[in-house]
PDB file of C-alpha atoms and ligand atoms in Angstrom:
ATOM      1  CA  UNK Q 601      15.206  -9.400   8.713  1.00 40.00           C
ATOM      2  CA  UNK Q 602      13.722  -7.350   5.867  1.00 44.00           C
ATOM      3  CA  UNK Q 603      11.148  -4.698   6.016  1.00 47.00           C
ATOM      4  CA  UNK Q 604       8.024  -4.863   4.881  1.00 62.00           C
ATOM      5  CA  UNK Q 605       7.974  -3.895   1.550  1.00 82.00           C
ATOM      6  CA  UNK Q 606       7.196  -0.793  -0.064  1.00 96.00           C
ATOM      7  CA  UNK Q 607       6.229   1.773   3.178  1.00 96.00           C
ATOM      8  CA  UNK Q 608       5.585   5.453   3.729  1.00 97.00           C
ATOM      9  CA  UNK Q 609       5.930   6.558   7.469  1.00 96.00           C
ATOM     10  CA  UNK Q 610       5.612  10.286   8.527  1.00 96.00           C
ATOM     11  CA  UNK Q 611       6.223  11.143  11.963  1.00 96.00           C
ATOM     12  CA  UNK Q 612       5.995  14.157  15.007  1.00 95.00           C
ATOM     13  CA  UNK Q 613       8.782  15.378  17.516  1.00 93.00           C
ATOM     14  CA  UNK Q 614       6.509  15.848  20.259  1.00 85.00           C
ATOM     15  CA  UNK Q 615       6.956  19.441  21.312  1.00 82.00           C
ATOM     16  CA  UNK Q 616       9.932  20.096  18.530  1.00 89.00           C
ATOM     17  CA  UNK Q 617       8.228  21.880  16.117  1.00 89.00           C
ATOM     18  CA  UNK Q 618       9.399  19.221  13.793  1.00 94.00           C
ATOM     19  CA  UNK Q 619       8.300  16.555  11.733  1.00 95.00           C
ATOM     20  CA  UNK Q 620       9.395  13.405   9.495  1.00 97.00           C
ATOM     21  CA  UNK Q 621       8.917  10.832   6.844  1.00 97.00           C
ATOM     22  CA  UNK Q 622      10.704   7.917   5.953  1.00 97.00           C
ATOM     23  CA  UNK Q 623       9.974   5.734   2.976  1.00 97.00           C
ATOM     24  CA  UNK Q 624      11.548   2.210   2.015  1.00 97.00           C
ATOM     25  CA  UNK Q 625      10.546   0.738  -1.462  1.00 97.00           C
ATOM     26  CA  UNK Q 626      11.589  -2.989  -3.185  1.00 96.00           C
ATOM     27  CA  UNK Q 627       8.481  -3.544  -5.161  1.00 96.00           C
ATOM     28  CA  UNK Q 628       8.065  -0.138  -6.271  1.00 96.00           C
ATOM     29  CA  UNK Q 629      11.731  -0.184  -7.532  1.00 96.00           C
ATOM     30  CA  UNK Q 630      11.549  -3.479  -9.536  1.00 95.00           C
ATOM     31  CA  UNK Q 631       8.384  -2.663 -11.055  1.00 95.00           C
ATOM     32  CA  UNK Q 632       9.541   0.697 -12.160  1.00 95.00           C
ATOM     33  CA  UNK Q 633      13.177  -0.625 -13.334  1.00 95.00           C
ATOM     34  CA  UNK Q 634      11.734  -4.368 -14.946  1.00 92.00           C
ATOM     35  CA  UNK Q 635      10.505  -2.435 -17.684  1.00 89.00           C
ATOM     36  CA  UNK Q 636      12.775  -0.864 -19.062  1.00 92.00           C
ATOM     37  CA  UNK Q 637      17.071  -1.458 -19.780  1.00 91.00           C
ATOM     38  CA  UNK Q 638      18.574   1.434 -17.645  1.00 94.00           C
ATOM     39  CA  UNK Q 639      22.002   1.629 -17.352  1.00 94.00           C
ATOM     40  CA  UNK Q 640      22.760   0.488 -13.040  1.00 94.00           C
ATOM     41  CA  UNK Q 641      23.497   4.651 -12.271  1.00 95.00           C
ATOM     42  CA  UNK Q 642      20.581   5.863 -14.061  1.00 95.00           C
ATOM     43  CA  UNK Q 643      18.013   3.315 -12.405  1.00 96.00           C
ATOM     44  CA  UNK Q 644      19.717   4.364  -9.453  1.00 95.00           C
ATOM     45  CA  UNK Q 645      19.490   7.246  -9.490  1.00 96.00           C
ATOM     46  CA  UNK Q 646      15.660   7.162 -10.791  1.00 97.00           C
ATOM     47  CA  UNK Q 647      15.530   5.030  -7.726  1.00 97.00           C
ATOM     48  CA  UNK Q 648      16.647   8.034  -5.936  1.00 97.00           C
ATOM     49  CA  UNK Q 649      13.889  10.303  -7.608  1.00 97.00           C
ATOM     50  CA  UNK Q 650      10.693   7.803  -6.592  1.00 98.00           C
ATOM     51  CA  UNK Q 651      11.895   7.865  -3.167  1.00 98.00           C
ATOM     52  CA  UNK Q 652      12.023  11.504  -3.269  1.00 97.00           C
ATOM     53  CA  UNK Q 653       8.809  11.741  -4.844  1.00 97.00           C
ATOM     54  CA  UNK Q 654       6.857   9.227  -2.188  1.00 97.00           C
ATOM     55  CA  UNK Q 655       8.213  11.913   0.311  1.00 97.00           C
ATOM     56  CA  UNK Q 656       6.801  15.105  -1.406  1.00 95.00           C
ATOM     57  CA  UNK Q 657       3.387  14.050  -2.166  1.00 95.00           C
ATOM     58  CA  UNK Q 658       3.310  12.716   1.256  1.00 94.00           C
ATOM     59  CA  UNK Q 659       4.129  16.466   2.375  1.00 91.00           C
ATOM     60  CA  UNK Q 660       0.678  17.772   0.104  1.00 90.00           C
ATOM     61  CA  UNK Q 661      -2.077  18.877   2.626  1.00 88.00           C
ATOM     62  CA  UNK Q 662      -4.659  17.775  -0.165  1.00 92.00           C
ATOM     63  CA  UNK Q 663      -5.271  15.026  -2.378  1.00 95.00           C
ATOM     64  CA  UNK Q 664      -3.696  15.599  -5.875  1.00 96.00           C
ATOM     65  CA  UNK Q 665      -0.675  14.762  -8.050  1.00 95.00           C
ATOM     66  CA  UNK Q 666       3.219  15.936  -8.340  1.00 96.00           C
ATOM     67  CA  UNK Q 667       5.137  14.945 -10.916  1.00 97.00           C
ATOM     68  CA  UNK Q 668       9.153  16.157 -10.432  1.00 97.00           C
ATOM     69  CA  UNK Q 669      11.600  16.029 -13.768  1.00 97.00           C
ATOM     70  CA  UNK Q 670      15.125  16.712 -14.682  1.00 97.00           C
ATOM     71  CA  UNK Q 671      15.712  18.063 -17.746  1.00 96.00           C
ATOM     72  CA  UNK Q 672      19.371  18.855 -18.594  1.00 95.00           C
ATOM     73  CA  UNK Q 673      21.935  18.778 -21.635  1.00 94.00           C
ATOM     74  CA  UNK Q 674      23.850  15.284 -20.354  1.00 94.00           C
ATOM     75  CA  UNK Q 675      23.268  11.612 -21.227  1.00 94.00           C
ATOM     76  CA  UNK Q 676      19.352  11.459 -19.472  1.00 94.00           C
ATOM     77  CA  UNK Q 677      17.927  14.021 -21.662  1.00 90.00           C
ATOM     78  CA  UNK Q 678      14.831  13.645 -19.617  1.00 93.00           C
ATOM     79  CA  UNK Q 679      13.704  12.068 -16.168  1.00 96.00           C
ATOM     80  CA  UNK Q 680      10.321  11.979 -14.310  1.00 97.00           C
ATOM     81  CA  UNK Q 681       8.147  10.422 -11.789  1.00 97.00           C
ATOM     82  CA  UNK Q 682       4.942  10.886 -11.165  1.00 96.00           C
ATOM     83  CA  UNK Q 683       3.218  10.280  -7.772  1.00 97.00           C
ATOM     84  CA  UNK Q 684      -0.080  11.411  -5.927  1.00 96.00           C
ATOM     85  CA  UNK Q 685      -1.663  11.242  -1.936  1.00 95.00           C
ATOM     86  CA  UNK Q 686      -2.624   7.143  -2.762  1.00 96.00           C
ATOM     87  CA  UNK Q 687       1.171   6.911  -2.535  1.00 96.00           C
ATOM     88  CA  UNK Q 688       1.114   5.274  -6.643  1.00 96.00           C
ATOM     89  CA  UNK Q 689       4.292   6.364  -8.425  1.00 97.00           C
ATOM     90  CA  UNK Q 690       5.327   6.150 -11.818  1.00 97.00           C
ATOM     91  CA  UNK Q 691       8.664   6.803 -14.036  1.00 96.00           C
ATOM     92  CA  UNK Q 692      10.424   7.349 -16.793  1.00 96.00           C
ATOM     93  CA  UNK Q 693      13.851   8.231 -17.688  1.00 95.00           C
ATOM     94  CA  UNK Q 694      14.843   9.401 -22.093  1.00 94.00           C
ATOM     95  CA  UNK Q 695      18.204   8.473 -22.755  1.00 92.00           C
ATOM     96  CA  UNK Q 696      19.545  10.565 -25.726  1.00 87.00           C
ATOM     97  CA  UNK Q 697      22.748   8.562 -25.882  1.00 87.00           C
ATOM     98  CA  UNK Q 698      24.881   5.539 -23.801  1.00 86.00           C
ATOM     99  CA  UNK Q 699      26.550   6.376 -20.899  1.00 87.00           C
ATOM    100  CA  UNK Q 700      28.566   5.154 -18.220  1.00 89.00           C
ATOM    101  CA  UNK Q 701      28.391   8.698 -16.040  1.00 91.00           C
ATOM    102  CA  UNK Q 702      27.488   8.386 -12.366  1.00 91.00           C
ATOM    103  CA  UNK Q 703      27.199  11.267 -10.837  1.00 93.00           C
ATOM    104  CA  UNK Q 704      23.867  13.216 -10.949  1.00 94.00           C
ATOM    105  CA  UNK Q 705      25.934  16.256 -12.455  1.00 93.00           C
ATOM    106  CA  UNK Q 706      27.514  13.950 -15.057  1.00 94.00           C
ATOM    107  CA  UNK Q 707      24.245  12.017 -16.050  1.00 95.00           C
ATOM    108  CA  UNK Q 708      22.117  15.452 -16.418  1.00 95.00           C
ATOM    109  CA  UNK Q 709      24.288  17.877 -16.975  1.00 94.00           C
ATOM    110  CA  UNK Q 710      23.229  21.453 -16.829  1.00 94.00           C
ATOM    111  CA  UNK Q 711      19.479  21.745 -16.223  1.00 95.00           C
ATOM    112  CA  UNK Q 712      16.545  22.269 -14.108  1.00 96.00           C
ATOM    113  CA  UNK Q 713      14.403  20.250 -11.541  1.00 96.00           C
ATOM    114  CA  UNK Q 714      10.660  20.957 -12.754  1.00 96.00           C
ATOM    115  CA  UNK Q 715       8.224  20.096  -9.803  1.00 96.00           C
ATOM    116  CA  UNK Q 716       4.483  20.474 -11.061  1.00 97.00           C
ATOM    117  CA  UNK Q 717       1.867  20.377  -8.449  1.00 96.00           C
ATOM    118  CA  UNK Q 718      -1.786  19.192  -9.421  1.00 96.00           C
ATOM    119  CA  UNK Q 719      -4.363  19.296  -6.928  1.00 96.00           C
ATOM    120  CA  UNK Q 720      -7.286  17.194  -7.540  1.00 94.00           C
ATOM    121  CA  UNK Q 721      -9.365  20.385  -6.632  1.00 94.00           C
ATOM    122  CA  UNK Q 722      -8.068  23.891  -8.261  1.00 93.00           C
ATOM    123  CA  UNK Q 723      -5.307  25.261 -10.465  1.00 95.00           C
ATOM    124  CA  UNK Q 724      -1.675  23.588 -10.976  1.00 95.00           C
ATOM    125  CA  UNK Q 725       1.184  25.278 -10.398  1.00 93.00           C
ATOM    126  CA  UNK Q 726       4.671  24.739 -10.773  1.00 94.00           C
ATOM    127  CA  UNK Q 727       8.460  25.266  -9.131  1.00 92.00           C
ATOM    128  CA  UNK Q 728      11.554  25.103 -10.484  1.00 94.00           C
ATOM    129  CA  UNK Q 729      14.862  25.490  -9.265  1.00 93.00           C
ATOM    130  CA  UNK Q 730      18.388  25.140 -11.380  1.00 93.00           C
ATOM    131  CA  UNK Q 731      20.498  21.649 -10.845  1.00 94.00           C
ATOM    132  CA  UNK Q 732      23.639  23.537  -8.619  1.00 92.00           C
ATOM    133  CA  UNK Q 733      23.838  20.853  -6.139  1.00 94.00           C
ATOM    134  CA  UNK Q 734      25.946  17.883  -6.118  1.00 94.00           C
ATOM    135  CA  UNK Q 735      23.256  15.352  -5.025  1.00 95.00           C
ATOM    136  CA  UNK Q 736      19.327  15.152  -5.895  1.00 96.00           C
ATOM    137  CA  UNK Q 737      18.398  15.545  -1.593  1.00 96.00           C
ATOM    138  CA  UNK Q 738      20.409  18.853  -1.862  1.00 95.00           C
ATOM    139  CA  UNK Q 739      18.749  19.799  -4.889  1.00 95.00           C
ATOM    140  CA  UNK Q 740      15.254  19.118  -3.155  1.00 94.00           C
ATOM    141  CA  UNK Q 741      16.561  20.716  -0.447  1.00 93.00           C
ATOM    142  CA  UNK Q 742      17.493  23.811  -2.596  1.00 93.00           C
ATOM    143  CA  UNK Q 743      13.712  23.638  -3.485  1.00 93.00           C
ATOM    144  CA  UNK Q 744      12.375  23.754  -0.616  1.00 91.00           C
ATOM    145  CA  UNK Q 745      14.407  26.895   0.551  1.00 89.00           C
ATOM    146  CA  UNK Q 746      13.435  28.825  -2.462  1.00 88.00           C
ATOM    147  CA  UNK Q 747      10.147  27.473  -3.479  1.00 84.00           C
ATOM    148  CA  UNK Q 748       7.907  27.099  -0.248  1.00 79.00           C
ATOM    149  CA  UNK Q 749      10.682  28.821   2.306  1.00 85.00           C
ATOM    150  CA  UNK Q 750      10.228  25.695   4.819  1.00 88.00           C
ATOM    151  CA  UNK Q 751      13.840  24.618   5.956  1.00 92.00           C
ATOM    152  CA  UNK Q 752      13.764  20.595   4.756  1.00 95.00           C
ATOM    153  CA  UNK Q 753      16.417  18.214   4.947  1.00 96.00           C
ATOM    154  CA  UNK Q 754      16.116  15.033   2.551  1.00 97.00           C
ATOM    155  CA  UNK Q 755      18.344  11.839   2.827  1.00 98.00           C
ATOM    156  CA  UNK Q 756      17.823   9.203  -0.932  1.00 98.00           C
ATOM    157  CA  UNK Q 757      19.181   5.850  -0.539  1.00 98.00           C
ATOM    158  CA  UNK Q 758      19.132   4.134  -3.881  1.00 97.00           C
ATOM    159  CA  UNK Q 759      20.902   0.450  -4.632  1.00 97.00           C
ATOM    160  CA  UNK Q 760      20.279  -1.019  -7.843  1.00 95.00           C
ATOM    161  CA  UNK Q 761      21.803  -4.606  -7.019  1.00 95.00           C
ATOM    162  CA  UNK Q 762      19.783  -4.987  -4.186  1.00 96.00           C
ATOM    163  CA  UNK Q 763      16.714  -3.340  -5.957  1.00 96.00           C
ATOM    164  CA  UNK Q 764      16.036  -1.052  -3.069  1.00 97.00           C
ATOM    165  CA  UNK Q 765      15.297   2.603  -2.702  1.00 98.00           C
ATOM    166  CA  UNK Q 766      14.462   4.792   0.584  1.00 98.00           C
ATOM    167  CA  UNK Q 767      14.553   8.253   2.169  1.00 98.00           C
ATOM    168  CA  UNK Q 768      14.057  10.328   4.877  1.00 97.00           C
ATOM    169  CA  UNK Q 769      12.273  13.443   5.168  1.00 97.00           C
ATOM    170  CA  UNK Q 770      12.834  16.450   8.062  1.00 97.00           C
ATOM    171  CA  UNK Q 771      11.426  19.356   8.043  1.00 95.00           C
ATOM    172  CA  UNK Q 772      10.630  22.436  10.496  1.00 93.00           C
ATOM    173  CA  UNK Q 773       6.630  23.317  11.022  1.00 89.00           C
ATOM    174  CA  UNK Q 774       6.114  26.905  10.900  1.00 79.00           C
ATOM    175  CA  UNK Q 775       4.066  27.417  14.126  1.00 73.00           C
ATOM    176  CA  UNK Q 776       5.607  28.118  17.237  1.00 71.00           C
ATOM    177  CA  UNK Q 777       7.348  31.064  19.203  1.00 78.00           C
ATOM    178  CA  UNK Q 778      10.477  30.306  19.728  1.00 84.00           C
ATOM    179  CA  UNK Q 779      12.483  30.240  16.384  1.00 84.00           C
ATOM    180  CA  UNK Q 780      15.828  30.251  17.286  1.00 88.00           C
ATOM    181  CA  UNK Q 781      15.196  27.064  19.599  1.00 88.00           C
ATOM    182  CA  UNK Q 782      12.992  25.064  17.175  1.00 90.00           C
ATOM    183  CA  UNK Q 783      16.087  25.905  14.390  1.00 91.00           C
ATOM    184  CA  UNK Q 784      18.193  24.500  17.021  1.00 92.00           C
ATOM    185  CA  UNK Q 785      16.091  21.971  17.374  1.00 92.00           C
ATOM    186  CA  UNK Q 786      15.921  21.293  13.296  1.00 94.00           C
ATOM    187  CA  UNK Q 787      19.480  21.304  13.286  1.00 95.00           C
ATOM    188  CA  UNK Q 788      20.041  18.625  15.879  1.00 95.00           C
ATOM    189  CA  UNK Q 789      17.563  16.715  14.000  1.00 96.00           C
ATOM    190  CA  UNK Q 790      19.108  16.891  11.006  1.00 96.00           C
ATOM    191  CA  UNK Q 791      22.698  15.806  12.722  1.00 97.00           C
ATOM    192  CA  UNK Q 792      20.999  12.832  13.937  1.00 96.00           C
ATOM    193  CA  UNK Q 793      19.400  11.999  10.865  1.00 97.00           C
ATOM    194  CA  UNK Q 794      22.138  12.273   8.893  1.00 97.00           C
ATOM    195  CA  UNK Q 795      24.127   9.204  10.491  1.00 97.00           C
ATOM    196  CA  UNK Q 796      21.602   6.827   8.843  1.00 96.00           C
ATOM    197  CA  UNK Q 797      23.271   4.448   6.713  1.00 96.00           C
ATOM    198  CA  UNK Q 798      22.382   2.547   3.943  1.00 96.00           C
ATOM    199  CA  UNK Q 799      22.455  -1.029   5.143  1.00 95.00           C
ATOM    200  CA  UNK Q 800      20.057   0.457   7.614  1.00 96.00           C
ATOM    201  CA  UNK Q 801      17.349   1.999   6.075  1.00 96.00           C
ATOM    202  CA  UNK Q 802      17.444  -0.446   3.599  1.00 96.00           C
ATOM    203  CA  UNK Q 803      16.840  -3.554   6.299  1.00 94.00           C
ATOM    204  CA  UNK Q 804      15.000  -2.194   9.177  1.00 94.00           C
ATOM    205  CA  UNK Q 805      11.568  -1.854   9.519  1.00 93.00           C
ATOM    206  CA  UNK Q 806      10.479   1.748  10.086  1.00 93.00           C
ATOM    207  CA  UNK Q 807      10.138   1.566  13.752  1.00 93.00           C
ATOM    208  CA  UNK Q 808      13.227  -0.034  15.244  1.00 94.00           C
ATOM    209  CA  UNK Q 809      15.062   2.481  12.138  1.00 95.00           C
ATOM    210  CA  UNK Q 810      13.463   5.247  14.082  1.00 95.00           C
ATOM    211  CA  UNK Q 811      14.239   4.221  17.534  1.00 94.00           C
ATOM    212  CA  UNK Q 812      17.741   3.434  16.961  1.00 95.00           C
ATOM    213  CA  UNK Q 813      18.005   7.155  15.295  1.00 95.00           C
ATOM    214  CA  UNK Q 814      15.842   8.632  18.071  1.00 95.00           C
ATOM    215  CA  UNK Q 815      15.568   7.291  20.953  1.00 92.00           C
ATOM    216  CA  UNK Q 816      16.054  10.166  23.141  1.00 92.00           C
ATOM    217  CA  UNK Q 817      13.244  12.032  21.384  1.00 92.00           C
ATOM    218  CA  UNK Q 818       9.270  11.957  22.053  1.00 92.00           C
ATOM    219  CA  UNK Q 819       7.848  10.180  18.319  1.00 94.00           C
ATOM    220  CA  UNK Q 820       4.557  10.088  17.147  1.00 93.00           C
ATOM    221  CA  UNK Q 821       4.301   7.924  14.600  1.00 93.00           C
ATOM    222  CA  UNK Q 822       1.466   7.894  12.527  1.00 94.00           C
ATOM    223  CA  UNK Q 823      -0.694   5.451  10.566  1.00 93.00           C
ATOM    224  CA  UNK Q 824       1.973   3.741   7.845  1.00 94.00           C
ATOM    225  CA  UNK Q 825       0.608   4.162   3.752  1.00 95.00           C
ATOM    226  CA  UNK Q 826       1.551   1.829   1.259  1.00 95.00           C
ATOM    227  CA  UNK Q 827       3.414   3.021  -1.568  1.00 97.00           C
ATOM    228  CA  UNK Q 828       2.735   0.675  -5.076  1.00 96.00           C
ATOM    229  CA  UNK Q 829       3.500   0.968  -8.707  1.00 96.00           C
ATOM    230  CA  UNK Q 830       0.648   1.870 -10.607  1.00 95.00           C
ATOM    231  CA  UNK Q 831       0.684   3.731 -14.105  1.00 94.00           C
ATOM    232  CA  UNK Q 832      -1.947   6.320 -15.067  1.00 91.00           C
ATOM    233  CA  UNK Q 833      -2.277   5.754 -18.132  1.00 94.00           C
ATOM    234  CA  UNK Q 834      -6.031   4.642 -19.706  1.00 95.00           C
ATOM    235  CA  UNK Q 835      -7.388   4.588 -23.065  1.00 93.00           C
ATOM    236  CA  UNK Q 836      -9.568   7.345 -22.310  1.00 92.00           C
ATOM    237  CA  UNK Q 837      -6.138   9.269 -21.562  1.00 93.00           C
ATOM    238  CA  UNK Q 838      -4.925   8.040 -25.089  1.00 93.00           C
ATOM    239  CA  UNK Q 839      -8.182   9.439 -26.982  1.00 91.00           C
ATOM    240  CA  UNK Q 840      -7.649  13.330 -25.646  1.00 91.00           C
ATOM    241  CA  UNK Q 841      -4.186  12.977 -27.294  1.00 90.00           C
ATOM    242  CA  UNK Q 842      -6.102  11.208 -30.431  1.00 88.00           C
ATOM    243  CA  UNK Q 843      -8.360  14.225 -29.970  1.00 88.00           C
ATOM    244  CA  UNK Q 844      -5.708  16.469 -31.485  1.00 89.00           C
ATOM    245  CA  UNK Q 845      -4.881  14.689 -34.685  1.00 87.00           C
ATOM    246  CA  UNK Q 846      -5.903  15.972 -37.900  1.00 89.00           C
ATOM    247  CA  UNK Q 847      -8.385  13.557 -38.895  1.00 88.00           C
ATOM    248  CA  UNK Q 848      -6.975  13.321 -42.061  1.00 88.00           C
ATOM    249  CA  UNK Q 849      -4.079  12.005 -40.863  1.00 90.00           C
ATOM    250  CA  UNK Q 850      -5.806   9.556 -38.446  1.00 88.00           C
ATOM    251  CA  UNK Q 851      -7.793   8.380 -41.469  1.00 89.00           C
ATOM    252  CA  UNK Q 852      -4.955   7.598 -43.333  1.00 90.00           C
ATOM    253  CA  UNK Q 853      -3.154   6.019 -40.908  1.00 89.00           C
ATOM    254  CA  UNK Q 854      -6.622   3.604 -40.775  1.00 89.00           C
ATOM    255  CA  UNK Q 855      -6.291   3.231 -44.379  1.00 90.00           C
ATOM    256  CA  UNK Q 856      -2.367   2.592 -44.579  1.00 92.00           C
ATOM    257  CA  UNK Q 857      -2.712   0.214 -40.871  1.00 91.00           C
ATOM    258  CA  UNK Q 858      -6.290  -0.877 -39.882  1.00 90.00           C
ATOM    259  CA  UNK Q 859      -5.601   0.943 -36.548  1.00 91.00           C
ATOM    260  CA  UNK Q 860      -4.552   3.676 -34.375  1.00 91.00           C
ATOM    261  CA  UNK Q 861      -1.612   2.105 -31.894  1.00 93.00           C
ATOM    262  CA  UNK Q 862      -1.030   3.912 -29.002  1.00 93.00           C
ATOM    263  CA  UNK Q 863       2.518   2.721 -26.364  1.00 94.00           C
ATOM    264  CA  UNK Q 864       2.963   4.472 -23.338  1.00 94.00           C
ATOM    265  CA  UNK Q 865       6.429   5.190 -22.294  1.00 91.00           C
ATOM    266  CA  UNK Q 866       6.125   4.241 -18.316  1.00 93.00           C
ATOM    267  CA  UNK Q 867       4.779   0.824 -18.688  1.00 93.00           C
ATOM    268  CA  UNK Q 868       4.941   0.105 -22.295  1.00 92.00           C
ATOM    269  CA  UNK Q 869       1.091  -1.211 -22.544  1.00 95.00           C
ATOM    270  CA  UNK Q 870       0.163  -0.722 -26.147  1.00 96.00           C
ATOM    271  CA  UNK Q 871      -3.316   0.755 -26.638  1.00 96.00           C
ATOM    272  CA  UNK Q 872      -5.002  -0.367 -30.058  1.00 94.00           C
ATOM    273  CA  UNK Q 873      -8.339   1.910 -31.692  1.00 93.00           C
ATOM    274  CA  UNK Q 874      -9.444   1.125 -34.697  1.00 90.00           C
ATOM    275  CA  UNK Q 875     -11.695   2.631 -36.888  1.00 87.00           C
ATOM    276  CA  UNK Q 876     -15.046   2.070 -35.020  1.00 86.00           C
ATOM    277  CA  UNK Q 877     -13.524   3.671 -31.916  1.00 86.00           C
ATOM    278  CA  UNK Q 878     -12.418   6.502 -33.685  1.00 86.00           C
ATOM    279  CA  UNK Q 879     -15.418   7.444 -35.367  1.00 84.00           C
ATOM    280  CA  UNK Q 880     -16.136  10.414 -32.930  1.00 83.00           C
ATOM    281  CA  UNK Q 881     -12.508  12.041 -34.382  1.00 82.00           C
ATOM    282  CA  UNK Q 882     -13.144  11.099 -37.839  1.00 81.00           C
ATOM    283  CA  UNK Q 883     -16.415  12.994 -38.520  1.00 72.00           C
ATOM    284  CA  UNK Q 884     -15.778  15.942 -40.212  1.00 61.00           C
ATOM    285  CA  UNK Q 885     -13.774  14.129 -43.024  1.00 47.00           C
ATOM    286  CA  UNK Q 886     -15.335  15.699 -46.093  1.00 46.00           C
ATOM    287  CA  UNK Q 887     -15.897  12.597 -48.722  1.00 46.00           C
TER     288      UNK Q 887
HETATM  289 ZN1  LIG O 666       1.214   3.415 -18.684  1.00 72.92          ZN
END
């Protein structure tokens, strides 16, 4: 049996005070990886970040965007995804040399987890904790203690042979009475979730997952969202970063080329403008 591809489940522990996601991706992962030449660890573990990504927007109470990077001094110089509440990620990892490092530590190095939250109504802001932890769900984790003081567990399941990546989300609501119950309650959770394994969450489908997990437990779970591959980049994107070009230099690129070309680094579509499009930002050449 395989699951259906590409799903984003949250769920409620009636009367727990606690709630869940779980995400399992295949298309989103070959998209994302068919572009590009990663080494296997580094798609994996960019596998790891999408997954992890799917289950923070899916934790924004409004519609907008997050985009999470690592930036540190090993092999990936760079890595980021970008995701919003339609569930459409996006990512990108900079290599600044070859490497056959595995572990998160060894492929970033030391550096920083950058989480930039952009609501589609009112002001951005931004969190970011240091890379201490051995794993990227600890580092989230770490995040979620400091940043938004919410206790969060997060499980990242990432396989690049089979193409798969998944996750699981648990976190404590802040209503209630009771906290040293509901904490107990977290915790026992947590224990629970924890025995997933990867064969598991990368076969079933979300509801016999959770069952098998839960089954002694009250779930409500809610409508599923699709999660897809879908870049955000548009030619109207491409002209604001046009827009700050000297037009001298755009005009002599026009002169020396015929046209302004234009690659994003997601999903490597090539935007062309030439001169007629680019009237607007060649105007106030003096002649
Ligand atoms: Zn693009």
């Amino acid at each position: 049996m395989t699951i259906k591809n590409d799903v984003l489940n949250r769920y409620l522990f009636d009367d727990l005070h606690v709630r869940g996601e779980l995400v399992q991706l295949k298309d989103t992962y070959k998209d994302i990886m068919n572009l590009h030449d990663y080494p296997a660890a580094v798609s994996q573990l960019l596998g790891e970040l999408v997954a992890a990504t799917c289950l923070l927007t899916a934790t924004l109470k409004f519609e907008g965007e997050i985009a999470v990077q690592l930036q540190g001094d090993g092999p990936i110089g760079y890595l980021a995804v970008n995701g919003n509440h339609k569930q459409e990620m996006r990512g990108i990892v900079r290599l600044s040399t070859d490497t056959d490092a595995t572990t998160l530590r060894e492929l970033v190095g030391k550096g920083n987890m950058i989480i930039t939250i952009r609501p589609d109504q009112g002001e951005p802001y931004q969190g970011v904790v240091a890379l201490e932890k051995d794993t990227l769900a600890d580092c989230l984790a770490h995040y979620f203690e400091v940043s938004e003081q919410i206790p969060t567990k997060i499980w990242l399941f990432s396989d690049n042979e089979k193409q798969q990546a998944a996750g699981c989300l648990v976190q404590l609501l802040p209503d209630g009475d009771d906290k040293e119950k509901q904490h107990l309650d977290f915790e026992h959770l947590c224990q629970i979730t924890n025995t997933i394994k990867s064969d598991e969450i990368f076969t079933l489908e979300a509801e016999a997952l959770l069952y098998r997990l839960y089954h002694q437990e009250t779930v409500q779970l809610f409508e599923p969202q699709q999660v897809i591959y879908q870049c955000s980049c548009s030619e109207e994107k491409c002209l604001t970063t046009i827009a700050q070009i000297e037009p001298a230099e755009l005009k002599s690129i026009i002169k020396e080329r015929g046209h302004v070309d234009m690659t994003c680094d997601y999903c490597k579509t090539t935007y062309t403008f030439d001169e007629f499009k680019l009237l607007p930002f060649l105007n106030d050449i003096k002649h």
